[in-house]
XYZ file of C-alpha atoms in Angstrom:
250
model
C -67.090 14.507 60.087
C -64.357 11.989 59.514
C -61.386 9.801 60.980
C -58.050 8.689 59.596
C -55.823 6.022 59.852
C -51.938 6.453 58.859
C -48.495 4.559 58.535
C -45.738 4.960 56.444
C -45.252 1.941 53.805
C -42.056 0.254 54.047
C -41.567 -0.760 50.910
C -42.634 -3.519 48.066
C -40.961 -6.392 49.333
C -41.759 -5.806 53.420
C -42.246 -8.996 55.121
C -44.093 -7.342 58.160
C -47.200 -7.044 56.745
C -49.678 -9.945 56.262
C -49.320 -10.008 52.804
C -45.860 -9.125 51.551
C -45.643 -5.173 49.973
C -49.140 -4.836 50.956
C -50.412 -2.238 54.026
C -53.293 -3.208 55.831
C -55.135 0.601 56.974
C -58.427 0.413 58.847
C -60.764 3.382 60.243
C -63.743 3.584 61.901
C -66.397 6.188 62.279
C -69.368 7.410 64.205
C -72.027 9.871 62.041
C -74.004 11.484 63.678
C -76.514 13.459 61.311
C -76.827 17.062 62.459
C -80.033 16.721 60.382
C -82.614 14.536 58.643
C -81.364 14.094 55.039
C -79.390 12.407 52.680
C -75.066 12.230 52.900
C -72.392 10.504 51.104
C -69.397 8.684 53.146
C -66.330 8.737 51.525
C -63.442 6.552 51.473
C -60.111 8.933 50.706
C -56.974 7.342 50.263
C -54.127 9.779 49.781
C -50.121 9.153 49.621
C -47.861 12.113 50.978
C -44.395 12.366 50.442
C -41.157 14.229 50.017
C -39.466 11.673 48.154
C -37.999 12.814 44.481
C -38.937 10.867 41.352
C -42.718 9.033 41.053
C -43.943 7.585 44.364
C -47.052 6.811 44.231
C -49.998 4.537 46.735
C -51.970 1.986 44.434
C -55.053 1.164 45.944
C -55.452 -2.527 45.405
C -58.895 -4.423 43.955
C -60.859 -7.126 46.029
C -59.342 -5.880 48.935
C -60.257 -2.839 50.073
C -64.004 -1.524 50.854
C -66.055 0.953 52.748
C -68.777 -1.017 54.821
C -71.628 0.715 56.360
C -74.043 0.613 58.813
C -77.405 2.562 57.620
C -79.444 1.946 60.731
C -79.913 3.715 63.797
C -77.120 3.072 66.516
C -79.105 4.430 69.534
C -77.217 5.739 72.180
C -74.027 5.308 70.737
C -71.052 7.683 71.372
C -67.571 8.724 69.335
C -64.629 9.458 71.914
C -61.778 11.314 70.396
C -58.499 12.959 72.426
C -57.499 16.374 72.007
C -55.886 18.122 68.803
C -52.641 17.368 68.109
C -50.770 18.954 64.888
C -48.693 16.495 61.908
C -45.928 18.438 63.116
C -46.884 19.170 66.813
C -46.895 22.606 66.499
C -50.445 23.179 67.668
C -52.487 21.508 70.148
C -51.536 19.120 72.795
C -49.834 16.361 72.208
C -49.256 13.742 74.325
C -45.622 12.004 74.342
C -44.197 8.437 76.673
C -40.639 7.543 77.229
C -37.870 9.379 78.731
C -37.891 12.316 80.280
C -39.354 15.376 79.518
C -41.723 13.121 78.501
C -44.260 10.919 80.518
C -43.355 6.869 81.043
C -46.840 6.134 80.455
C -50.309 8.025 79.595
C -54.082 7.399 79.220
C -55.480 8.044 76.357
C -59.799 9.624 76.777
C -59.091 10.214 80.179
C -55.634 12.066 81.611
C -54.858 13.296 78.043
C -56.722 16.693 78.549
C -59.774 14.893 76.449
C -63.000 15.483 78.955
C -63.624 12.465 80.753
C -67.091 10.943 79.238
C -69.168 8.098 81.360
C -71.182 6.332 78.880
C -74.319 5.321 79.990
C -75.861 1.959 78.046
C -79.001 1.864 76.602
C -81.523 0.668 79.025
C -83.070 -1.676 76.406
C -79.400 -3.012 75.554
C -78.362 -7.024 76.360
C -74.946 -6.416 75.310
C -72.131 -2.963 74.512
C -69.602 -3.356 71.980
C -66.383 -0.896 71.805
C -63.331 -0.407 69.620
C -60.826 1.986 68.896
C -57.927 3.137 66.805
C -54.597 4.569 68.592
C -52.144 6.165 66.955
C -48.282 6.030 67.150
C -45.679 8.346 65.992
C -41.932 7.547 67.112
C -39.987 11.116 67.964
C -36.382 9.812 66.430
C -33.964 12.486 65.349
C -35.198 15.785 63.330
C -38.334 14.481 62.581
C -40.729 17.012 61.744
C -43.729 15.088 63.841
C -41.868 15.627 67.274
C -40.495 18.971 69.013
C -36.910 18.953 69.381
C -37.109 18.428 73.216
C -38.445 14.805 72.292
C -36.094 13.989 69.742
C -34.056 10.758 70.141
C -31.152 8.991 68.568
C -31.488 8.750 64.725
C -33.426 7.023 62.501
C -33.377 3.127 63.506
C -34.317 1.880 66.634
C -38.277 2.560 66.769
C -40.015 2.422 69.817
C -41.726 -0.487 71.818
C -45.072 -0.019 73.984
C -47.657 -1.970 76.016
C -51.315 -0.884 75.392
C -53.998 -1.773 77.426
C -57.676 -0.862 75.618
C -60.518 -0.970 78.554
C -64.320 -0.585 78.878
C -65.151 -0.096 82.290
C -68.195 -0.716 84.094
C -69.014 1.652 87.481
C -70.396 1.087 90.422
C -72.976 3.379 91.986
C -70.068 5.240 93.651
C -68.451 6.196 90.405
C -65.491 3.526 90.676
C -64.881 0.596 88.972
C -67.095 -2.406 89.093
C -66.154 -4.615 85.850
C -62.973 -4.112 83.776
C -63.161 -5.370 80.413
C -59.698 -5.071 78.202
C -57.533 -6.035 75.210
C -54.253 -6.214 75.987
C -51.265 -6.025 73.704
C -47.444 -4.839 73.389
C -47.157 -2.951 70.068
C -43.843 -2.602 68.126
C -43.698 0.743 66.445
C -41.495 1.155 63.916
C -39.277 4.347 62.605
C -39.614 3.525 59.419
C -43.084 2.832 59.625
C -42.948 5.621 62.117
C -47.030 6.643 62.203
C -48.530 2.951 63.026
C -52.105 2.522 64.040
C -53.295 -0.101 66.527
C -56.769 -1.524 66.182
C -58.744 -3.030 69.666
C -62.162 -4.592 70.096
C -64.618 -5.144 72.956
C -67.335 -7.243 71.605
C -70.781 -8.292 73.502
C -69.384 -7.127 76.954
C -72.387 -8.707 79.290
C -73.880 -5.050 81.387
C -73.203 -6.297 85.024
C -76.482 -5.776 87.149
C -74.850 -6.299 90.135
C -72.912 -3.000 89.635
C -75.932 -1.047 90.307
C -75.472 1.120 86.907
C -75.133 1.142 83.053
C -72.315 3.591 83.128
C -69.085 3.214 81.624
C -66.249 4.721 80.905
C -63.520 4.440 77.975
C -60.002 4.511 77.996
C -56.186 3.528 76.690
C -52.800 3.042 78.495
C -50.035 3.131 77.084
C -46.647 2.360 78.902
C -43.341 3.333 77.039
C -40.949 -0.345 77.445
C -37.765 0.855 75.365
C -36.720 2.764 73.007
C -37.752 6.084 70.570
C -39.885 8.618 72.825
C -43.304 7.530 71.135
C -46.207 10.976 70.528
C -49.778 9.659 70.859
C -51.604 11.171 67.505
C -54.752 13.424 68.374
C -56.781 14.860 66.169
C -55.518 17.161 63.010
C -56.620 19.526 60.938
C -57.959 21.875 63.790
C -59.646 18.667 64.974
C -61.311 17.818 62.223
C -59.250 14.313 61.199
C -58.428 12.113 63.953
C -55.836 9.521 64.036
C -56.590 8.539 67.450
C -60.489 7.656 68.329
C -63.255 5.194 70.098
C -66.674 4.288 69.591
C -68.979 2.650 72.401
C -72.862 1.310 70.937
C -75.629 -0.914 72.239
C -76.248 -4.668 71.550
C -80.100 -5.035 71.247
């Protein structure tokens, strides 16, 4: 099993990153053990690219780690949407902006991924969720958009208001508590594959609600500019760019 995280680097000397030249990547994953033994968990870096000459991705000391959690998350569960090819040429991809595409979407639950209701462990105080979303901007003849979603060239980028939420349901199957993290993202075409990160810490289980079920999901809205595709899982859905993970607080 594993998860990816993605972005194009914009160069040495960028200013938009938190430290100058350098790109922050995060991922997250859920293992679940299919049986009692011993694994190894990876951390693969790789740098892809067309460009002539020597380009190459230095992985920089002191900063960059694989941290791991050894013991067992009861209960917890690993949402991912549906495929969704590099080069959206398989699976279904999901696309916001103008027409033929959709203004807005929700990702792990209208995005043809099967709806999940999460129920908390009954020994849980708290739940915890977080998830990485993936952006691609759809500017002229790239190869990571159909033609039909291609806009004007190279330039502009894309701007988008996501809205992560955990939500608690009533005994009716509706909503009860809302929980969310709430933030406009800028995505870049030079950049053009930028992950957002989101984080639902010690939500409180509402009693009143009459359950422990919840469910996950992310909107996005489409505000101005590129058409913006929503990255699902690649690889025949073994790598996903786009992904959540709900577990107990005990």
């Amino acid at each position: 099993m594993e998860a990816a995280s993605a972005r194009n680097h914009e160069g040495y000397d960028t200013t938009s990153y938190a430290v100058p030249g350098r790109l922050p990547l995060y991922t997250d994953l859920l293992f679940t053990a299919p049986a009692a033994g011993t694994y190894t968990c990876i951390l693969k870096v790789n740098a892809y690219t067309s460009l002539l000459g020597n380009p190459h991705l230095t992985v920089k000391a002191g900063s960059t780690w694989l941290e791991s959690d050894d013991s067992d998350r009861a209960g917890a569960h690993w949402w991912q949407n549906p495929d969704c090819a590099s080069n959206a040429t398989t699976g279904t991809c999901t696309y916001v902006g103008a027409a033929p595409a959709q203004p807005d979407a929700w990702v792990f639950y209208n995005d043809g991924t099967v709806r999940h209701k999460w129920e908390a462990h009954p020994d849980a105080v708290t739940v915890s969720a977080q998830a990485n979303l993936g952006l691609t901007t759809c500017y002229d003849e790239t190869g990571s958009c159909p033609q039909n979603m291609w806009g004007p060239p190279k330039g502009p980028g894309a701007v988008v208001d996501t809205r992560f939420e955990l939500v608690q349901l009533d005994t009716t199957g509706h909503a009860c508590r809302t929980h969310q993290h709430q933030i406009s993202r800028t995505v870049g075409d030079n950049a053009h594959h930028t992950t957002g990160y989101y984080a639902l810490n010690n939500i409180t289980i509402e009693p009143s609600c009459g359950t422990r079920t919840f469910l996950m999901r992310i909107y996005v809205k489409h505000v101005s500019g590129q058409r913006v595709k929503i990255d699902g899982a690649q690889r025949n859905g073994l790598t996903p760019l786009t992904s959540g993970i709900a577990f107990n607080n005990f």
